[in-house]
Short mmCIF file of C-alpha atoms and ligand atoms in Angstrom, two decimals:
data_model
loop_
_atom_site.label_atom_id
_atom_site.label_comp_id
_atom_site.label_asym_id
_atom_site.label_seq_id
_atom_site.Cartn_x
_atom_site.Cartn_y
_atom_site.Cartn_z
CA UNK G 1 51.69 93.78 -21.01
CA UNK G 2 53.11 92.19 -18.01
CA UNK G 3 53.44 94.23 -14.90
CA UNK G 4 56.62 92.91 -12.54
CA UNK G 5 57.09 96.19 -11.47
CA UNK G 6 56.63 100.31 -10.70
CA UNK G 7 58.42 101.06 -14.06
CA UNK G 8 55.77 98.52 -15.82
CA UNK G 9 53.19 100.35 -13.92
CA UNK G 10 54.17 103.91 -15.47
CA UNK G 11 54.23 102.40 -19.03
CA UNK G 12 50.16 100.86 -17.90
CA UNK G 13 49.94 105.00 -16.87
CA UNK G 14 51.34 105.79 -20.00
CA UNK G 15 49.32 104.05 -22.19
CA UNK G 16 46.41 104.59 -20.76
CA UNK G 17 46.39 108.68 -19.89
CA UNK G 18 45.96 111.58 -22.39
CA UNK G 19 49.48 113.12 -22.85
CA UNK G 20 48.73 115.82 -21.24
CA UNK G 21 48.48 114.10 -17.18
CA UNK G 22 50.72 111.70 -17.51
CA UNK G 23 53.75 114.29 -18.12
CA UNK G 24 51.87 116.15 -15.75
CA UNK G 25 53.34 113.29 -13.18
CA UNK G 26 55.50 111.89 -14.97
CA UNK G 27 57.92 115.27 -15.09
CA UNK G 28 60.02 118.01 -13.08
CA UNK G 29 61.29 121.12 -13.08
CA UNK G 30 63.70 123.06 -16.34
CA UNK G 31 66.55 120.24 -16.55
CA UNK G 32 64.79 117.33 -14.33
CA UNK G 33 68.29 117.65 -13.17
CA UNK G 34 67.08 117.13 -9.05
CA UNK G 35 64.63 115.05 -10.75
CA UNK G 36 67.00 112.11 -12.67
CA UNK G 37 69.96 112.58 -8.96
CA UNK G 38 66.54 111.42 -6.99
CA UNK G 39 66.66 108.01 -8.41
CA UNK G 40 70.42 108.03 -9.70
CA UNK G 41 71.76 108.41 -5.91
CA UNK G 42 70.08 105.68 -4.40
CA UNK G 43 72.45 103.65 -6.71
CA UNK G 44 75.61 104.74 -4.83
CA UNK G 45 74.37 102.65 -2.43
CA UNK G 46 75.41 98.77 -1.37
CA UNK G 47 73.01 96.92 0.76
CA UNK G 48 74.91 94.64 3.28
CA UNK G 49 74.61 90.80 2.51
CA UNK G 50 74.55 88.64 5.73
CA UNK G 51 74.21 84.93 5.47
CA UNK G 52 72.53 82.08 7.80
CA UNK G 53 71.38 83.77 9.78
CA UNK G 54 67.52 82.18 9.77
CA UNK G 55 64.15 83.80 10.21
CA UNK G 56 60.82 83.61 9.11
CA UNK G 57 59.15 86.17 7.11
CA UNK G 58 60.59 90.35 7.91
CA UNK G 59 58.69 91.92 10.06
CA UNK G 60 57.81 95.30 8.38
CA UNK G 61 55.49 97.23 11.13
CA UNK G 62 56.54 100.14 12.04
CA UNK G 63 55.65 102.62 14.24
CA UNK G 64 55.58 106.47 13.29
CA UNK G 65 54.36 109.44 15.16
CA UNK G 66 52.52 107.13 17.99
CA UNK G 67 50.84 104.98 15.04
CA UNK G 68 51.30 101.25 13.92
CA UNK G 69 51.68 100.75 10.66
CA UNK G 70 51.81 97.54 8.25
CA UNK G 71 54.61 98.81 6.23
CA UNK G 72 56.85 101.49 6.36
CA UNK G 73 55.41 103.35 4.02
CA UNK G 74 52.85 105.74 3.05
CA UNK G 75 50.59 107.60 -0.05
CA UNK G 76 51.90 110.92 0.34
CA UNK G 77 50.20 114.00 -1.04
CA UNK G 78 49.64 114.23 -4.56
CA UNK G 79 47.43 116.40 -6.44
CA UNK G 80 44.40 115.57 -8.66
CA UNK G 81 44.47 112.07 -8.42
CA UNK G 82 40.51 112.21 -9.16
CA UNK G 83 41.68 113.18 -12.88
CA UNK G 84 43.73 110.22 -13.15
CA UNK G 85 40.81 108.03 -12.47
CA UNK G 86 37.15 108.32 -11.50
CA UNK G 87 37.30 109.07 -7.51
CA UNK G 88 40.95 108.49 -7.41
CA UNK G 89 41.24 110.25 -3.77
CA UNK G 90 38.54 107.43 -2.48
CA UNK G 91 40.55 104.66 -4.22
CA UNK G 92 43.59 105.75 -2.90
CA UNK G 93 42.48 106.05 0.08
CA UNK G 94 40.75 102.49 0.44
CA UNK G 95 44.34 100.75 -1.22
CA UNK G 96 46.27 103.08 1.47
CA UNK G 97 43.57 101.27 4.20
CA UNK G 98 43.17 97.84 2.42
CA UNK G 99 47.30 97.66 3.19
CA UNK G 100 47.08 98.72 6.33
CA UNK G 101 48.99 102.31 5.93
CA UNK G 102 47.99 105.74 6.05
CA UNK G 103 46.93 108.15 2.92
CA UNK G 104 47.74 111.85 2.82
CA UNK G 105 45.16 113.93 0.97
CA UNK G 106 46.83 116.71 -1.29
CA UNK G 107 45.46 120.40 -1.19
CA UNK G 108 44.63 120.14 -4.90
CA UNK G 109 42.22 116.95 -4.33
CA UNK G 110 39.00 116.41 -6.14
CA UNK G 111 38.15 114.69 -3.87
CA UNK G 112 37.07 117.18 -0.46
CA UNK G 113 38.04 114.93 2.75
CA UNK G 114 34.60 114.49 4.15
CA UNK G 115 34.24 112.22 0.30
CA UNK G 116 37.01 110.34 1.25
CA UNK G 117 35.62 109.64 5.12
CA UNK G 118 32.58 108.82 3.79
CA UNK G 119 34.30 105.79 2.23
CA UNK G 120 36.56 104.76 4.50
CA UNK G 121 37.58 105.01 7.70
CA UNK G 122 41.69 104.39 7.78
CA UNK G 123 44.12 106.67 8.85
CA UNK G 124 43.75 109.95 7.19
CA UNK G 125 46.53 112.85 7.13
CA UNK G 126 46.21 116.21 4.88
CA UNK G 127 48.64 117.49 3.46
CA UNK G 128 47.97 122.16 3.90
CA UNK G 129 48.98 124.52 1.40
CA UNK G 130 49.09 128.12 3.54
CA UNK G 131 47.34 130.26 1.16
CA UNK G 132 46.91 134.10 1.51
CA UNK G 133 42.96 133.70 2.34
CA UNK G 134 43.23 132.83 5.88
CA UNK G 135 39.59 132.08 5.56
CA UNK G 136 39.79 129.57 3.58
CA UNK G 137 42.63 128.19 5.42
CA UNK G 138 40.81 128.45 8.38
CA UNK G 139 37.98 126.16 6.53
CA UNK G 140 40.91 123.46 5.65
CA UNK G 141 41.11 123.09 9.00
CA UNK G 142 38.25 122.53 10.60
CA UNK G 143 37.47 120.43 7.58
CA UNK G 144 40.52 118.08 8.84
CA UNK G 145 39.52 118.51 12.67
CA UNK G 146 36.23 117.58 11.48
CA UNK G 147 37.09 114.27 8.78
CA UNK G 148 39.88 112.76 12.33
CA UNK G 149 43.61 113.93 10.45
CA UNK G 150 45.49 112.54 11.75
CA UNK G 151 48.22 114.42 10.69
CA UNK G 152 48.65 117.53 9.30
CA UNK G 153 51.96 118.27 6.33
CA UNK G 154 52.74 121.67 5.93
CA UNK G 155 54.31 122.27 2.38
CA UNK G 156 56.73 124.85 2.13
CA UNK G 157 58.72 124.44 -1.08
CA UNK G 158 56.22 126.22 -3.53
CA UNK G 159 56.75 129.66 -2.44
CA UNK G 160 56.95 129.55 -6.07
CA UNK G 161 56.07 126.89 -8.82
CA UNK G 162 58.67 126.36 -10.41
CA UNK G 163 58.53 125.47 -15.00
CA UNK G 164 57.93 121.96 -15.99
CA UNK G 165 58.93 122.77 -19.13
CA UNK G 166 56.80 119.19 -20.35
CA UNK G 167 53.66 121.02 -18.97
CA UNK G 168 54.21 124.43 -20.68
CA UNK G 169 54.61 122.28 -24.03
CA UNK G 170 51.64 120.80 -23.45
CA UNK G 171 50.04 124.16 -22.91
CA UNK G 172 49.23 122.70 -19.68
CA UNK G 173 50.08 125.40 -17.06
CA UNK G 174 47.83 128.08 -18.93
CA UNK G 175 44.88 125.68 -19.20
CA UNK G 176 41.56 126.81 -17.55
CA UNK G 177 38.70 125.07 -19.72
CA UNK G 178 38.64 122.08 -21.70
CA UNK G 179 39.31 123.11 -25.30
CA UNK G 180 38.74 121.45 -28.80
CA UNK G 181 41.71 120.78 -28.69
CA UNK G 182 42.20 119.24 -25.36
CA UNK G 183 39.12 117.18 -26.11
CA UNK G 184 40.93 115.37 -29.03
CA UNK G 185 43.46 114.54 -27.04
CA UNK G 186 41.30 112.79 -24.43
CA UNK G 187 38.82 110.82 -26.98
CA UNK G 188 42.60 109.45 -27.77
CA UNK G 189 42.29 108.01 -24.63
CA UNK G 190 38.28 106.12 -24.46
CA UNK G 191 39.03 103.95 -21.22
CA UNK G 192 40.20 107.09 -19.13
CA UNK G 193 38.05 109.02 -20.67
CA UNK G 194 34.39 106.97 -20.39
CA UNK G 195 35.57 106.36 -16.42
CA UNK G 196 36.28 110.16 -16.10
CA UNK G 197 32.95 111.08 -17.83
CA UNK G 198 30.94 108.29 -15.67
CA UNK G 199 31.88 110.79 -12.82
CA UNK G 200 30.57 114.56 -14.92
CA UNK G 201 32.73 117.39 -14.53
CA UNK G 202 35.51 117.34 -11.94
CA UNK G 203 35.75 119.84 -9.23
CA UNK G 204 37.81 120.94 -6.80
CA UNK G 205 35.30 120.30 -3.46
CA UNK G 206 37.36 122.18 -0.94
CA UNK G 207 36.85 125.02 -3.16
CA UNK G 208 33.64 124.37 -4.71
CA UNK G 209 31.30 126.64 -3.01
CA UNK G 210 33.46 129.92 -3.97
CA UNK G 211 31.72 131.53 -6.87
CA UNK G 212 35.36 133.78 -7.11
CA UNK G 213 37.59 130.54 -8.00
CA UNK G 214 35.40 129.42 -11.65
CA UNK G 215 33.94 126.77 -12.48
CA UNK G 216 35.80 123.25 -13.19
CA UNK G 217 38.71 121.72 -11.98
CA UNK G 218 41.54 123.28 -14.21
CA UNK G 219 39.85 126.45 -13.22
CA UNK G 220 39.90 126.38 -9.52
CA UNK G 221 42.86 124.85 -9.66
CA UNK G 222 44.72 127.65 -11.15
CA UNK G 223 43.43 130.34 -8.84
CA UNK G 224 43.97 127.80 -5.99
CA UNK G 225 47.94 128.02 -7.08
CA UNK G 226 47.65 131.93 -7.76
CA UNK G 227 46.64 131.89 -3.48
CA UNK G 228 49.90 130.07 -2.17
CA UNK G 229 51.00 132.21 0.65
CA UNK G 230 54.56 133.23 -1.26
CA UNK G 231 55.45 134.96 2.29
CA UNK G 232 55.61 132.24 3.79
CA UNK G 233 57.57 132.45 7.16
CA UNK G 234 58.66 130.76 10.19
CA UNK G 235 56.34 133.12 12.44
CA UNK G 236 53.26 131.30 10.47
CA UNK G 237 55.09 127.90 10.77
CA UNK G 238 54.59 128.81 14.41
CA UNK G 239 50.85 130.48 14.51
CA UNK G 240 50.00 127.21 12.89
CA UNK G 241 51.88 124.64 15.73
CA UNK G 242 49.33 126.71 17.83
CA UNK G 243 46.42 126.66 16.04
CA UNK G 244 46.73 122.71 15.41
CA UNK G 245 46.85 120.58 18.25
CA UNK G 246 47.69 117.24 15.98
CA UNK G 247 51.04 116.27 14.68
CA UNK G 248 52.36 118.86 12.19
CA UNK G 249 54.75 117.73 9.86
CA UNK G 250 57.38 119.99 7.62
CA UNK G 251 56.90 118.62 4.15
CA UNK G 252 59.74 119.61 2.24
CA UNK G 253 62.76 120.55 4.19
CA UNK G 254 66.18 119.44 2.01
CA UNK G 255 68.63 121.68 4.53
CA UNK G 256 70.33 120.35 7.95
CA UNK G 257 69.72 123.85 9.18
CA UNK G 258 65.67 123.91 7.80
CA UNK G 259 65.06 120.94 10.34
CA UNK G 260 66.71 121.99 13.07
CA UNK G 261 64.70 125.08 13.34
CA UNK G 262 61.17 123.39 12.62
CA UNK G 263 61.95 120.58 15.63
CA UNK G 264 63.09 124.14 17.94
CA UNK G 265 59.09 125.77 16.84
CA UNK G 266 58.03 122.15 18.13
CA UNK G 267 57.48 120.62 14.90
CA UNK G 268 57.04 116.73 15.18
CA UNK G 269 58.47 115.51 11.96
CA UNK G 270 59.46 116.87 8.81
CA UNK G 271 59.53 115.09 5.28
CA UNK G 272 63.10 115.52 3.04
CA UNK G 273 61.28 116.44 0.27
CA UNK G 274 62.75 118.08 -2.50
CA UNK G 275 59.06 117.71 -4.18
CA UNK G 276 59.71 115.20 -6.27
CA UNK G 277 62.66 117.58 -8.33
CA UNK G 278 59.19 119.12 -9.60
CA UNK G 279 60.53 122.80 -7.65
CA UNK G 280 64.08 123.83 -7.09
CA UNK G 281 66.40 122.16 -9.95
CA UNK G 282 69.72 121.23 -9.03
CA UNK G 283 69.01 120.71 -5.30
CA UNK G 284 70.36 117.54 -3.87
CA UNK G 285 68.47 114.58 -4.02
CA UNK G 286 66.47 113.22 -0.80
CA UNK G 287 69.03 110.92 -0.19
CA UNK G 288 71.76 112.80 -0.82
CA UNK G 289 70.80 115.03 2.24
CA UNK G 290 69.28 112.55 4.38
CA UNK G 291 72.35 112.09 6.36
CA UNK G 292 73.42 115.83 7.12
CA UNK G 293 69.70 116.50 8.31
CA UNK G 294 69.72 112.82 11.00
CA UNK G 295 72.74 114.73 12.49
CA UNK G 296 71.30 117.81 12.65
CA UNK G 297 68.54 116.50 14.57
CA UNK G 298 69.81 113.35 16.13
CA UNK G 299 68.12 109.81 16.25
CA UNK G 300 65.02 110.40 18.41
CA UNK G 301 63.46 113.07 15.99
CA UNK G 302 60.95 111.20 13.05
CA UNK G 303 62.02 112.06 9.76
CA UNK G 304 59.98 110.95 6.77
CA UNK G 305 61.45 111.14 3.38
CA UNK G 306 60.00 110.81 0.06
CA UNK G 307 61.77 111.35 -4.21
CA UNK G 308 62.58 108.57 -6.41
CA UNK G 309 61.26 105.47 -4.31
CA UNK G 310 60.37 103.08 -7.34
CA UNK G 311 62.15 99.75 -5.65
CA UNK G 312 61.83 98.18 -2.12
CA UNK G 313 65.37 98.91 -2.10
CA UNK G 314 64.77 102.16 -2.55
CA UNK G 315 62.64 101.90 0.77
CA UNK G 316 65.34 99.45 2.71
CA UNK G 317 68.13 102.17 1.97
CA UNK G 318 66.09 105.38 3.24
CA UNK G 319 65.39 104.01 6.05
CA UNK G 320 69.12 102.01 6.56
CA UNK G 321 70.15 105.72 5.95
CA UNK G 322 68.84 107.67 8.62
CA UNK G 323 64.61 107.92 7.71
CA UNK G 324 61.68 106.45 9.77
CA UNK G 325 59.66 105.82 7.34
CA UNK G 326 59.67 107.00 3.49
CA UNK G 327 55.89 108.65 1.36
CA UNK G 328 55.31 107.38 -2.18
CA UNK G 329 53.85 109.89 -5.17
CA UNK G 330 54.68 108.95 -8.28
CA UNK G 331 55.25 105.30 -7.52
CA UNK G 332 51.42 104.66 -6.42
CA UNK G 333 49.75 107.17 -8.76
CA UNK G 334 51.24 105.83 -11.77
CA UNK G 335 49.32 102.32 -10.47
CA UNK G 336 45.99 104.75 -9.60
CA UNK G 337 46.03 106.02 -13.61
CA UNK G 338 47.06 102.62 -14.74
CA UNK G 339 44.44 100.65 -12.69
CA UNK G 340 42.82 102.38 -10.51
CA UNK G 341 42.14 101.01 -7.07
CA UNK G 342 43.80 97.38 -8.01
CA UNK G 343 45.86 99.59 -9.32
CA UNK G 344 47.12 101.57 -6.28
CA UNK G 345 47.29 97.68 -4.64
CA UNK G 346 49.26 96.49 -7.42
CA UNK G 347 51.34 99.18 -6.55
CA UNK G 348 51.68 98.56 -2.66
CA UNK G 349 52.15 94.72 -3.51
CA UNK G 350 55.50 95.34 -5.23
CA UNK G 351 57.08 97.63 -2.90
CA UNK G 352 55.65 95.31 0.14
CA UNK G 353 57.53 92.46 -1.53
CA UNK G 354 60.14 93.71 -3.01
CA UNK G 355 61.13 95.23 0.49
CA UNK G 356 60.62 91.69 2.00
CA UNK G 357 62.92 90.00 0.02
CA UNK G 358 65.54 92.60 -0.07
CA UNK G 359 65.63 92.26 4.34
CA UNK G 360 65.57 88.46 3.90
CA UNK G 361 68.56 88.32 1.75
CA UNK G 362 70.42 91.02 4.01
CA UNK G 363 69.95 88.98 6.80
CA UNK G 364 67.55 91.26 8.13
CA UNK G 365 64.68 90.94 10.50
CA UNK G 366 62.74 93.31 10.80
CA UNK G 367 62.43 97.44 9.96
CA UNK G 368 62.97 97.89 13.59
CA UNK G 369 66.15 96.08 13.09
CA UNK G 370 67.19 98.61 10.28
CA UNK G 371 66.52 101.67 12.21
CA UNK G 372 68.37 100.16 14.95
CA UNK G 373 71.37 99.49 12.71
CA UNK G 374 70.90 102.77 10.74
CA UNK G 375 74.56 102.78 9.23
CA UNK G 376 75.09 99.13 9.44
CA UNK G 377 73.12 97.64 6.35
CA UNK G 378 73.46 100.55 3.78
CA UNK G 379 77.03 101.56 3.14
CA UNK G 380 78.24 104.11 0.26
CA UNK G 381 78.91 102.13 -2.78
CA UNK G 382 83.05 101.66 -3.09
CA UNK G 383 83.52 102.35 0.71
CA UNK G 384 84.53 99.54 2.83
CA UNK G 385 81.32 98.60 4.31
C1 LIG B 1 51.45 114.99 -9.94
C2 LIG B 1 52.26 115.41 -8.55
C3 LIG B 1 51.57 116.36 -7.92
C4 LIG B 1 51.78 115.87 -6.85
N1 LIG B 1 51.16 117.74 -6.03
C5 LIG B 1 51.76 117.72 -4.81
C6 LIG B 1 50.62 118.36 -3.63
O1 LIG B 1 49.17 119.18 -3.89
N2 LIG B 1 50.88 118.46 -2.57
C7 LIG B 1 52.42 118.38 -1.96
O2 LIG B 1 52.79 118.44 -1.36
N3 LIG B 1 53.26 117.45 -3.00
C8 LIG B 1 53.01 116.56 -4.46
N4 LIG B 1 53.68 116.17 -4.62
C9 LIG B 1 55.26 115.96 -4.05
C10 LIG B 1 54.42 114.53 -3.67
O3 LIG B 1 53.57 115.49 -2.43
C11 LIG B 1 56.01 113.74 -3.28
O4 LIG B 1 57.15 114.91 -2.81
C12 LIG B 1 56.65 113.57 -4.45
O5 LIG B 1 56.38 113.08 -5.62
C13 LIG B 1 58.18 112.94 -4.02
O6 LIG B 1 59.04 112.23 -5.01
P1 LIG B 1 58.25 110.86 -6.08
O7 LIG B 1 57.46 110.98 -6.90
O8 LIG B 1 60.05 110.49 -6.93
O9 LIG B 1 58.41 110.07 -5.14
C14 LIG B 1 53.13 115.81 -6.01
C15 LIG B 1 53.80 115.14 -6.87
C16 LIG B 1 53.36 114.65 -8.23
C17 LIG B 1 53.77 113.74 -8.78
#
């Protein structure tokens, strides 16, 4: 099959992965309204076409939290990459670093931070779920320091995990070990199975040394989920701010007043995120929530956005509406599942090319120009423009 865009990578991932893993990646919470809105609301925005402003290739570099990046997007935290392709976390990091962008490792990873560091010394971020097990939380922070993590992303929109009905139907949520039925479904995807089997039995490396988390990735992940702190508060974020000296980012903000609080506490940036429509179904799309959040925190505060990014024009729209940069979730995960490291590179290249073409046709010379003239190049469809 010819792969032209991210939707093609999604189809290729669907062909290669066992159904329950594909559905876990692809699905959203309850009726998947917010999941669909994340995509649909990009269509409500238009791009300004200005012509005869001859330029060479647009400059796609940008600076985020003091670091210069080749492209205005990064690979965000996605759990269990190592179940979609053997050494999935390392492969995603290698592809990101080859493209000059950071990779953010999820708490729910098959590989540890040290595993990723062994293969690449590029910019590495870590996504932390605050746990009610203080010693494990401290271990994760120390591991992040040891691995030279640049920025800590603390995810705050998962006090409880919403019901993702595709996962319930597939029995995914209740699985803690490989049943005969599950193994049979794996055998329907031999290329994936052979790849994963070569790596041995996957486990969540961060808790592998803890017998109380059980054995094997599924059981360990179920136990880790139970340990996510359900009573997390702004005071905990204040304490984390004191503990973590490098840049700290809160991921999962949708309300302007929460963004203001984060800024007041001394957090360096927030990610406008609804967890890809996987948590509060009915919530605003992130692109719709962005303008009010930008207005609340002012122009200087760093805002990232994720949710529904599948096209280079989505990245341009997000930045044109006030984001400083964008994080990818499913877009690169489809690439990883479809083709390992080359698949992630393919996803990055597709978006890179699409952004370059979009900016050129808009007559916009750089990401920095797009940021400076926020509101000029992107406007609500149907308004005068
Ligand atoms: C399969 C999957 C696993 C995810 N795991 C995590 C995670 O462990 N930690 C986290 O903060 N966000 C996680 N997310 C959310 C992503 O970081 C991101 O917010 C979301 O995928 C953005 O939406 P998009 O996939 O439509 O781009 C996950 C998303 C998916 C699809």
